[in-house]
Short mmCIF file of C-alpha atoms in Angstrom, two decimals:
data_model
loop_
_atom_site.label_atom_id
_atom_site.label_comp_id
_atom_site.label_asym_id
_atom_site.label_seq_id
_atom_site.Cartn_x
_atom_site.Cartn_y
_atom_site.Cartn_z
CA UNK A 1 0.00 0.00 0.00
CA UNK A 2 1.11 3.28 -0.49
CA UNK A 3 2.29 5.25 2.22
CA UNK A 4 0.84 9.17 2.44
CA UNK A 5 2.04 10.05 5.76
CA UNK A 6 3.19 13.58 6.10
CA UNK A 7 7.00 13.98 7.53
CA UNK A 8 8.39 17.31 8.58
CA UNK A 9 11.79 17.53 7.28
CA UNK A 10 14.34 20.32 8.81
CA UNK A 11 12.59 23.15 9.52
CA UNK A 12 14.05 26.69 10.88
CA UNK A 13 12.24 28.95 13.06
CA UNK A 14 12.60 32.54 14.00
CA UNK A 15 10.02 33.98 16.82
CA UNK A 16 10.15 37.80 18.50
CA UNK A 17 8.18 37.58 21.82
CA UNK A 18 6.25 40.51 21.86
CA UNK A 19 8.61 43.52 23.28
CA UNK A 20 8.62 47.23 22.90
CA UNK A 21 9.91 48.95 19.80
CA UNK A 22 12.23 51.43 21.18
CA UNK A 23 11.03 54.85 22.80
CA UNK A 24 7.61 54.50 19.93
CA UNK A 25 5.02 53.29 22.56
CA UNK A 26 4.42 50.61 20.06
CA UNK A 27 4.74 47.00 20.78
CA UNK A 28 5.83 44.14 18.32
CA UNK A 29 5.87 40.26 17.91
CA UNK A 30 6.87 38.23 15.19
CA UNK A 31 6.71 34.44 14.37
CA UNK A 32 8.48 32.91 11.34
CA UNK A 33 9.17 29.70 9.70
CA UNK A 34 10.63 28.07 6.48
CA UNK A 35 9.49 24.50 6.11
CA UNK A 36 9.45 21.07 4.04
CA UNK A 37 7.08 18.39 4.31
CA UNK A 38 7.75 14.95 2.47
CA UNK A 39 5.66 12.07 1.57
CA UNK A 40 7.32 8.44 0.66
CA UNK A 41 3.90 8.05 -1.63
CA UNK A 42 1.57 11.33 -2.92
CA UNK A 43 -1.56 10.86 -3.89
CA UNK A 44 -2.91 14.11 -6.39
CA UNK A 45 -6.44 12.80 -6.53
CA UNK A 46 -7.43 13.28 -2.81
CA UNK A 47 -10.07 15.43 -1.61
CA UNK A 48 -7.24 17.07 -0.17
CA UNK A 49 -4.45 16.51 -2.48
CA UNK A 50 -1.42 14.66 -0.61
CA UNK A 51 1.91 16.08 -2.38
CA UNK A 52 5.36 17.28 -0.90
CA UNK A 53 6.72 20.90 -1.21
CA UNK A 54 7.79 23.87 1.16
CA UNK A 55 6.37 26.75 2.87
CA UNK A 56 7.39 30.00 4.71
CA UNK A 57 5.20 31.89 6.71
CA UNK A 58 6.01 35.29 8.26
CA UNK A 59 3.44 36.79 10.82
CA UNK A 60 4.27 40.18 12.24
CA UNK A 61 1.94 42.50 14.86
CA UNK A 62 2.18 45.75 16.00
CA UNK A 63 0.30 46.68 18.94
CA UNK A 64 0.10 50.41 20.92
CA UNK A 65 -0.86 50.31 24.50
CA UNK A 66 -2.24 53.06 26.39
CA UNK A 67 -4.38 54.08 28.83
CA UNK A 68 -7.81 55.67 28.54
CA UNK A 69 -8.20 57.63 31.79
CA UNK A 70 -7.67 56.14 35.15
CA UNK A 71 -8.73 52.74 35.08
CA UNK A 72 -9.37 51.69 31.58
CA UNK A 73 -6.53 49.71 29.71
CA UNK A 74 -6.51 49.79 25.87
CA UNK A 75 -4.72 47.47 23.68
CA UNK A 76 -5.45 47.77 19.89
CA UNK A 77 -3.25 45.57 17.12
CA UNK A 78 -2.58 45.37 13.12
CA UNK A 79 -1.06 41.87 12.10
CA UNK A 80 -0.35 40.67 8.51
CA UNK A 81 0.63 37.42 7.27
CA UNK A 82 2.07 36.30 4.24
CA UNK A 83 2.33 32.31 3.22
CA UNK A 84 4.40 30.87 0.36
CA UNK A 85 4.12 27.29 -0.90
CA UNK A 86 6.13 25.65 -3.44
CA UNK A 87 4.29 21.83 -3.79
CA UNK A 88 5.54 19.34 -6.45
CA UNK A 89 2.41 17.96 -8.27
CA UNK A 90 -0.22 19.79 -7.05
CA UNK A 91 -3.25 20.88 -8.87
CA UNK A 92 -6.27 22.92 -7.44
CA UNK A 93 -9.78 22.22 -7.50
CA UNK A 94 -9.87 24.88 -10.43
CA UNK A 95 -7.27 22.77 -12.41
CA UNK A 96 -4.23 25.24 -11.87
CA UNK A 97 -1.38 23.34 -11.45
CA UNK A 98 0.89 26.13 -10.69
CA UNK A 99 3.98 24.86 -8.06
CA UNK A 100 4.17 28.50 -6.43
CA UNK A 101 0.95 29.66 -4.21
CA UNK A 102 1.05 32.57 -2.03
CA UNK A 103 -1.52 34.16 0.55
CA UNK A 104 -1.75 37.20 2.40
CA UNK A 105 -4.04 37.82 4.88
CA UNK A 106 -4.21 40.56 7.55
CA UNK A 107 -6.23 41.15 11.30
CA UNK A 108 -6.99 43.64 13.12
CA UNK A 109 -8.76 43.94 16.98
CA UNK A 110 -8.30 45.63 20.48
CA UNK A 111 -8.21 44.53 24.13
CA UNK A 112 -10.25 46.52 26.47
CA UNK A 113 -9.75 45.97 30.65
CA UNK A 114 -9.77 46.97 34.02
CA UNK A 115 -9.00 45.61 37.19
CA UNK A 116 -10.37 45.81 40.72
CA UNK A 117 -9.06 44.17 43.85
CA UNK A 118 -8.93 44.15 47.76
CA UNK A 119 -6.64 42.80 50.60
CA UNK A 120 -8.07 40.43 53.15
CA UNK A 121 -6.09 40.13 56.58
CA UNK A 122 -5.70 36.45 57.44
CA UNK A 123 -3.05 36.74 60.18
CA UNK A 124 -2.61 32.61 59.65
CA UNK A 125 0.69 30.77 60.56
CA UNK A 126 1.98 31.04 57.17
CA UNK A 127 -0.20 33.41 55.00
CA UNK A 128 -0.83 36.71 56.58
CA UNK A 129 -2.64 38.41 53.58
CA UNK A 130 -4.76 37.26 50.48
CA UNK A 131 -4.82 39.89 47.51
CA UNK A 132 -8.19 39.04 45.45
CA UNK A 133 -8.05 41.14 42.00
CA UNK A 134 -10.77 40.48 39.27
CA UNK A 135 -9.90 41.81 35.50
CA UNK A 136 -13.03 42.17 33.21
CA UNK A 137 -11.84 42.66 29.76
CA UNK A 138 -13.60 42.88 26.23
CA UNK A 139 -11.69 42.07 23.38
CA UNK A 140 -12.58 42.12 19.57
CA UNK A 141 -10.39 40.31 16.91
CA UNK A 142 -11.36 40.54 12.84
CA UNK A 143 -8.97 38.28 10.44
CA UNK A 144 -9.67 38.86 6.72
CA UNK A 145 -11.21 36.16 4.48
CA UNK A 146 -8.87 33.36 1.93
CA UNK A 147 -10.03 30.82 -0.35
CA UNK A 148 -8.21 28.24 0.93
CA UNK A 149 -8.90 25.75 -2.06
CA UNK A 150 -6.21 27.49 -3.88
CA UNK A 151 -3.76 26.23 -1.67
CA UNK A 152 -2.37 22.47 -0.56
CA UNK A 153 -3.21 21.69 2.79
CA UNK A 154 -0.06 20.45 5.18
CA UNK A 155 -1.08 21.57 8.87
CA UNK A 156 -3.29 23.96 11.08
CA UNK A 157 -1.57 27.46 9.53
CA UNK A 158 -3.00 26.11 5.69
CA UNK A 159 -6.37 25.87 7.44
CA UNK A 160 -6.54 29.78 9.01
CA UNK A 161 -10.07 30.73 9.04
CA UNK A 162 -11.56 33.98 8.72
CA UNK A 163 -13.00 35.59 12.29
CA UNK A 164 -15.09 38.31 13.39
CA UNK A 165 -15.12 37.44 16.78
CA UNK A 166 -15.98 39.19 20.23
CA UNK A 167 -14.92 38.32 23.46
CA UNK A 168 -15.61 38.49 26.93
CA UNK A 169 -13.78 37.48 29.70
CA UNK A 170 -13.63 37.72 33.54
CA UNK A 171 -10.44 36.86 35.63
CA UNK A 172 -10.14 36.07 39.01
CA UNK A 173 -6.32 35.79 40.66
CA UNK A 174 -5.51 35.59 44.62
CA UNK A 175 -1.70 35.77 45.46
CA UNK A 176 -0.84 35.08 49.20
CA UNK A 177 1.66 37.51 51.33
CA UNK A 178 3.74 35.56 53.67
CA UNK A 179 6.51 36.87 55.96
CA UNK A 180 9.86 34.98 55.81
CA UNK A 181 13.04 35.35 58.10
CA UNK A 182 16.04 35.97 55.72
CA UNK A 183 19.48 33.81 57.23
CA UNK A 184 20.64 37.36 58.59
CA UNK A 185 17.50 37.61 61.12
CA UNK A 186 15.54 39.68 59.30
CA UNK A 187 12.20 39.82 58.21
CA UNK A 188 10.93 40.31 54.55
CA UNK A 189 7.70 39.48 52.66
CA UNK A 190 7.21 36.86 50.30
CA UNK A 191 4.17 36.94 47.67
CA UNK A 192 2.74 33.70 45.31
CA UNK A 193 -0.08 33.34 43.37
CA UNK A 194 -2.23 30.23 44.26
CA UNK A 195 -4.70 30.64 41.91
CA UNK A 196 -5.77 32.12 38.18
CA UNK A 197 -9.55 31.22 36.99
CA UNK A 198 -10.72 32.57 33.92
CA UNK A 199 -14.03 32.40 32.56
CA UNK A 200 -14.86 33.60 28.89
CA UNK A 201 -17.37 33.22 25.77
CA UNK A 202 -16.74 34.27 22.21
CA UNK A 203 -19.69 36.13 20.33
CA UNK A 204 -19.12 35.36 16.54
CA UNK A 205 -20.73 38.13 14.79
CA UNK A 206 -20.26 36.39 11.29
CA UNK A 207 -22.98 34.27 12.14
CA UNK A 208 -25.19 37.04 13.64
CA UNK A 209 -25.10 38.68 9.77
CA UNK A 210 -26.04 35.41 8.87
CA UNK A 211 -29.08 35.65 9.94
CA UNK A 212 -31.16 32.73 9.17
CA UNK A 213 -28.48 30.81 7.66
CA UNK A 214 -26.07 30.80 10.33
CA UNK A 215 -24.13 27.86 10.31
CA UNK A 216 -24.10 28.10 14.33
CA UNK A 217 -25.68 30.29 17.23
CA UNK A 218 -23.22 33.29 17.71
CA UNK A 219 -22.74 32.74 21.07
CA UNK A 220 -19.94 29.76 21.48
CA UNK A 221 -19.14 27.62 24.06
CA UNK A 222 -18.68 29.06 27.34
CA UNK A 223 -15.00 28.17 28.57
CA UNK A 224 -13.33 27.99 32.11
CA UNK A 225 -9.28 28.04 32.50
CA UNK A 226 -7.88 27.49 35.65
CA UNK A 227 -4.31 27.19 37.22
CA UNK A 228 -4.53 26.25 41.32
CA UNK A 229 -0.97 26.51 43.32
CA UNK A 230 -2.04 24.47 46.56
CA UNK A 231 1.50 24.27 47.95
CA UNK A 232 5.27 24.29 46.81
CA UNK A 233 5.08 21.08 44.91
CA UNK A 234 1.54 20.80 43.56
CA UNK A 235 0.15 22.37 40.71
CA UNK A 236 -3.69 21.96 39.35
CA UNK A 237 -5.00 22.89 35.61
CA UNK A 238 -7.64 22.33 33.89
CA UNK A 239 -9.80 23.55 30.95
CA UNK A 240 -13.83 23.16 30.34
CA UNK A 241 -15.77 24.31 27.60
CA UNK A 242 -19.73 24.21 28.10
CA UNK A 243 -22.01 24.27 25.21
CA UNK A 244 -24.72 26.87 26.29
CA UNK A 245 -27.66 25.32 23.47
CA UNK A 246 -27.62 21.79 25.26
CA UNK A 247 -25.90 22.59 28.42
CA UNK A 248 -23.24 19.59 27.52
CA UNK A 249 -19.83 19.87 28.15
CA UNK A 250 -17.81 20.05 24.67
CA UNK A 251 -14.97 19.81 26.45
CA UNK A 252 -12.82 18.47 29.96
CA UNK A 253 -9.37 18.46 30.20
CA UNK A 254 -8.41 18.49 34.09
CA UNK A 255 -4.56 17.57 34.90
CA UNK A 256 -2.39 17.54 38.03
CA UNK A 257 1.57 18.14 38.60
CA UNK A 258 3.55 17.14 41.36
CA UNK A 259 7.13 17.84 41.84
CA UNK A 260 10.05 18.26 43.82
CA UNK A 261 12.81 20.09 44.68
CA UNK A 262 15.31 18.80 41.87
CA UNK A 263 12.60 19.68 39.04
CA UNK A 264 11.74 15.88 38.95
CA UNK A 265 8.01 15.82 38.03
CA UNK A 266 4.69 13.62 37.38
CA UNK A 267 1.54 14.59 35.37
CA UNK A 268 -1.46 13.00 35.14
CA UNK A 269 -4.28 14.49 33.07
CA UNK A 270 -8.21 13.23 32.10
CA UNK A 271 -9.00 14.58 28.68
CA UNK A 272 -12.46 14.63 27.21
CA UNK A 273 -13.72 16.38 23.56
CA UNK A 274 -17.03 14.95 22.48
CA UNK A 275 -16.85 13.25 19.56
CA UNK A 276 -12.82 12.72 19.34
CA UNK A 277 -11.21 12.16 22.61
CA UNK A 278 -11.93 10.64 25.78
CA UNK A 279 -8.58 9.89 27.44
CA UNK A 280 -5.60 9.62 29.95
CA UNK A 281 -2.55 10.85 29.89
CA UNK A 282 0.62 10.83 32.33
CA UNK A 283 4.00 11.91 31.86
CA UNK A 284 7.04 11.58 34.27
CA UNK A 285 10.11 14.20 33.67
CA UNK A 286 13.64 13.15 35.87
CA UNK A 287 16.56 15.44 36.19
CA UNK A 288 19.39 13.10 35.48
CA UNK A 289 21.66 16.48 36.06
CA UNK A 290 20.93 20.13 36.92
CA UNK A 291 21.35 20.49 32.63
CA UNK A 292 19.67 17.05 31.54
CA UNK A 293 16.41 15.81 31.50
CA UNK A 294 14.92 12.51 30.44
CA UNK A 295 10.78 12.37 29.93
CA UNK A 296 8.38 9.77 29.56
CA UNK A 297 4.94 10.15 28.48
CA UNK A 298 1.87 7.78 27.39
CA UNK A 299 -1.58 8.43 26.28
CA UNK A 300 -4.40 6.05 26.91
CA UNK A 301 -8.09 5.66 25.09
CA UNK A 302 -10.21 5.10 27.95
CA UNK A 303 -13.09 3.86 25.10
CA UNK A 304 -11.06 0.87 23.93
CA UNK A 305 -8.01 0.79 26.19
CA UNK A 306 -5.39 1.17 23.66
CA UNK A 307 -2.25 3.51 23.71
CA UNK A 308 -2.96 6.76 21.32
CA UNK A 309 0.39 8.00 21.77
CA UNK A 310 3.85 7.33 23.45
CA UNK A 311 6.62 9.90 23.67
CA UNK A 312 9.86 9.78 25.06
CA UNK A 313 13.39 11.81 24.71
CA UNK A 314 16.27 13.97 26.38
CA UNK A 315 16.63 17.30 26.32
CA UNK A 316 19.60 19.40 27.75
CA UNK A 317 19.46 22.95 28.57
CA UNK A 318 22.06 25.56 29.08
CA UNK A 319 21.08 28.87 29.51
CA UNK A 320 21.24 30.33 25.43
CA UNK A 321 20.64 27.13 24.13
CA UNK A 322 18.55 23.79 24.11
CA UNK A 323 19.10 20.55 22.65
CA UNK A 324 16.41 17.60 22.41
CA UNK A 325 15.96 14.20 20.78
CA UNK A 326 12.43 12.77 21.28
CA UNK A 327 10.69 9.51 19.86
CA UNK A 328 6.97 9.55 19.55
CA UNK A 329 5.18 6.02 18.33
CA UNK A 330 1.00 7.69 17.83
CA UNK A 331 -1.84 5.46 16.41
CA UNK A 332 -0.95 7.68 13.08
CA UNK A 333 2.91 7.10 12.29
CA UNK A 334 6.32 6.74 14.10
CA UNK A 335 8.65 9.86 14.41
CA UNK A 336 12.14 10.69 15.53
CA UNK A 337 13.00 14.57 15.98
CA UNK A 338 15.94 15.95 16.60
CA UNK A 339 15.62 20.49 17.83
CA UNK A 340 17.90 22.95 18.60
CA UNK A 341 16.63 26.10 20.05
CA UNK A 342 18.38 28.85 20.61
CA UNK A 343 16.78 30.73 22.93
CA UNK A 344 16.03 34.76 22.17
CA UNK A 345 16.32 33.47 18.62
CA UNK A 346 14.20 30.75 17.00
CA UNK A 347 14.59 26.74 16.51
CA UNK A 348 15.51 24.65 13.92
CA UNK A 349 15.83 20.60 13.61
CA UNK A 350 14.49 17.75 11.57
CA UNK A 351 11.50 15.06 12.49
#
């Protein structure tokens, strides 16, 4: 039989983490990539044709914060992205078999926030004061429309949508004030966050213009992050997503992490989307030195009881630089990666 499965070959990466642009007041991020996919078999006459090429993608944003009077936080953004392709044997729906594709799309949106929050006295053993602070934010986001049967399909950034979405969202943190002694004698305050809940709903106002023929209600599913911070050496997250037509949950993914104090860690994690998954996962990460880690991880199908996906490698970190090797055997294929990142910089390697 032939075999179609997609392989990345070595791919280089170049990311900006968003950062100020000198003494502007603007803001900017940037995420790059050049890469080649490669197919032992292709197969033009697919729904979605399965051929080998390349593709780089550069996304830039600009943002300008400011503030709108004394408690309102404004965040507004322009992003563009532009996508080549260059796939051997590929021919469009339309019949153009042109190698070379490009795409350009651009967004646009703004972030919108406050914040309110009050100090409660607890004058406990440990934790003398509990800061409670509550964010409400609105947040719009608009990315431009592409036909994306002009283009061959390799992975999620082939498949951008277009959005008109709006957002609401309503964060809740606490961070605890202890008072430490310092070896000299002295006191001095220590602070940690314990806990970060967000709740949030998308409105999608391309399917309020719809009207009638909406493909969906506007209102999407209403979503709950959390983090919890119980002690040193425990750490809760989860996600939920809660369909507001049927009240059913869409989705449940609720993990747990416990350390200790040589960064040696377990995770265990219940993951549930209707329709796709419904499974558990647990990964153990050891410190074989204060630069070297090994990591285990499994995936089970709680359905059928078979292994979705095992994963295991090294990775070594110094403190510009990162090195890993990583095996994954999935239900779909078998893959060995080899990554350098260098860190400020971007990442390259081969899978």
């Amino acid at each position: 039989t032939d075999d179609t499965t997609l392989q990345t070959l070595p791919a280089i990466e170049f990311d900006a983490h968003r950062q100020k642009l000198g003494n502007t007041g603007f803001h900017y991020r940037l995420d790059s990539e050049f890469r080649s996919f490669y197919r032992q078999d292709t197969d033009e006459t697919a729904a979605e044709p399965k051929v080998t090429g390349q593709r780089f993608d550069l996304y830039p944003r600009l943002y300008y914060p400011a503030k709108l009077g004394k408690y309102l936080s404004f965040d507004p953004f322009i992003g563009a992205r532009g996508t080549a392709w260059h796939a051997r044997d590929y021919t469009d729906a339309g019949g153009d078999d042109e190698n070379v594709r490009t795409r350009g799309i651009y967004e646009a949106g703004a972030h919108l926030s406050t914040g309110f929050d009050r100090v409660f006295s607890l004058n406990s053993g440990t934790v003398d004061k509990v800061k409670h602070k509550i964010i409400p934010k609105i947040e719009y986001r608009f990315v431009s429309e592409e036909h994306e049967e002009d283009q061959p399909i390799f992975d999620a950034i082939d498949e951008i949508t277009d959005e008109n979405l709006v957002t609401w969202s309503l964060t809740n943190t606490f961070t605890t004030r202890s008072t430490i002694t310092k070896p000299d004698g002295t006191p001095e305050n220590s602070y940690k966050e314990v806990a970060w809940i967000k709740l949030y709903q998308d409105y999608n106002i391309k399917y309020e213009r719809d009207g009638s023929n909406a493909a969906d209600d506007p209102w999407q599913d209403l979503k709950l992050k959390y983090e919890l911070y119980p002690c040193t050496y425990l750490k809760s997250d989860g996600e939920i997503a809660l369909d507001p037509n049927n009240q059913h949950f869409k989705e449940v993914k609720v993990g747990a992490t416990v350390k200790d104090t040589r960064g040696d860690s377990i995770h265990t994690a219940y993951r549930y989307e209707s329709s796709t998954t419904h499974s558990w996962l647990t990964r153990f990460n050891a410190m074989i030195t204060s630069y070297l880690m090994a990591y285990y991880s499994f995936e089970n199908d709680l359905d059928d009881n078979k292994t979705i996906e095992t994963l295991a490698g090294l990775r070594f970190d110094k403190e510009c630089w990162r090195l890993a090797l990583e095996f994954k055997d999935s239900s779909a294929d078998k893959t060995i990666a080899f990554m350098v990142t260098l860190k400020g910089i971007g990442e390259f390697g081969s899978k």
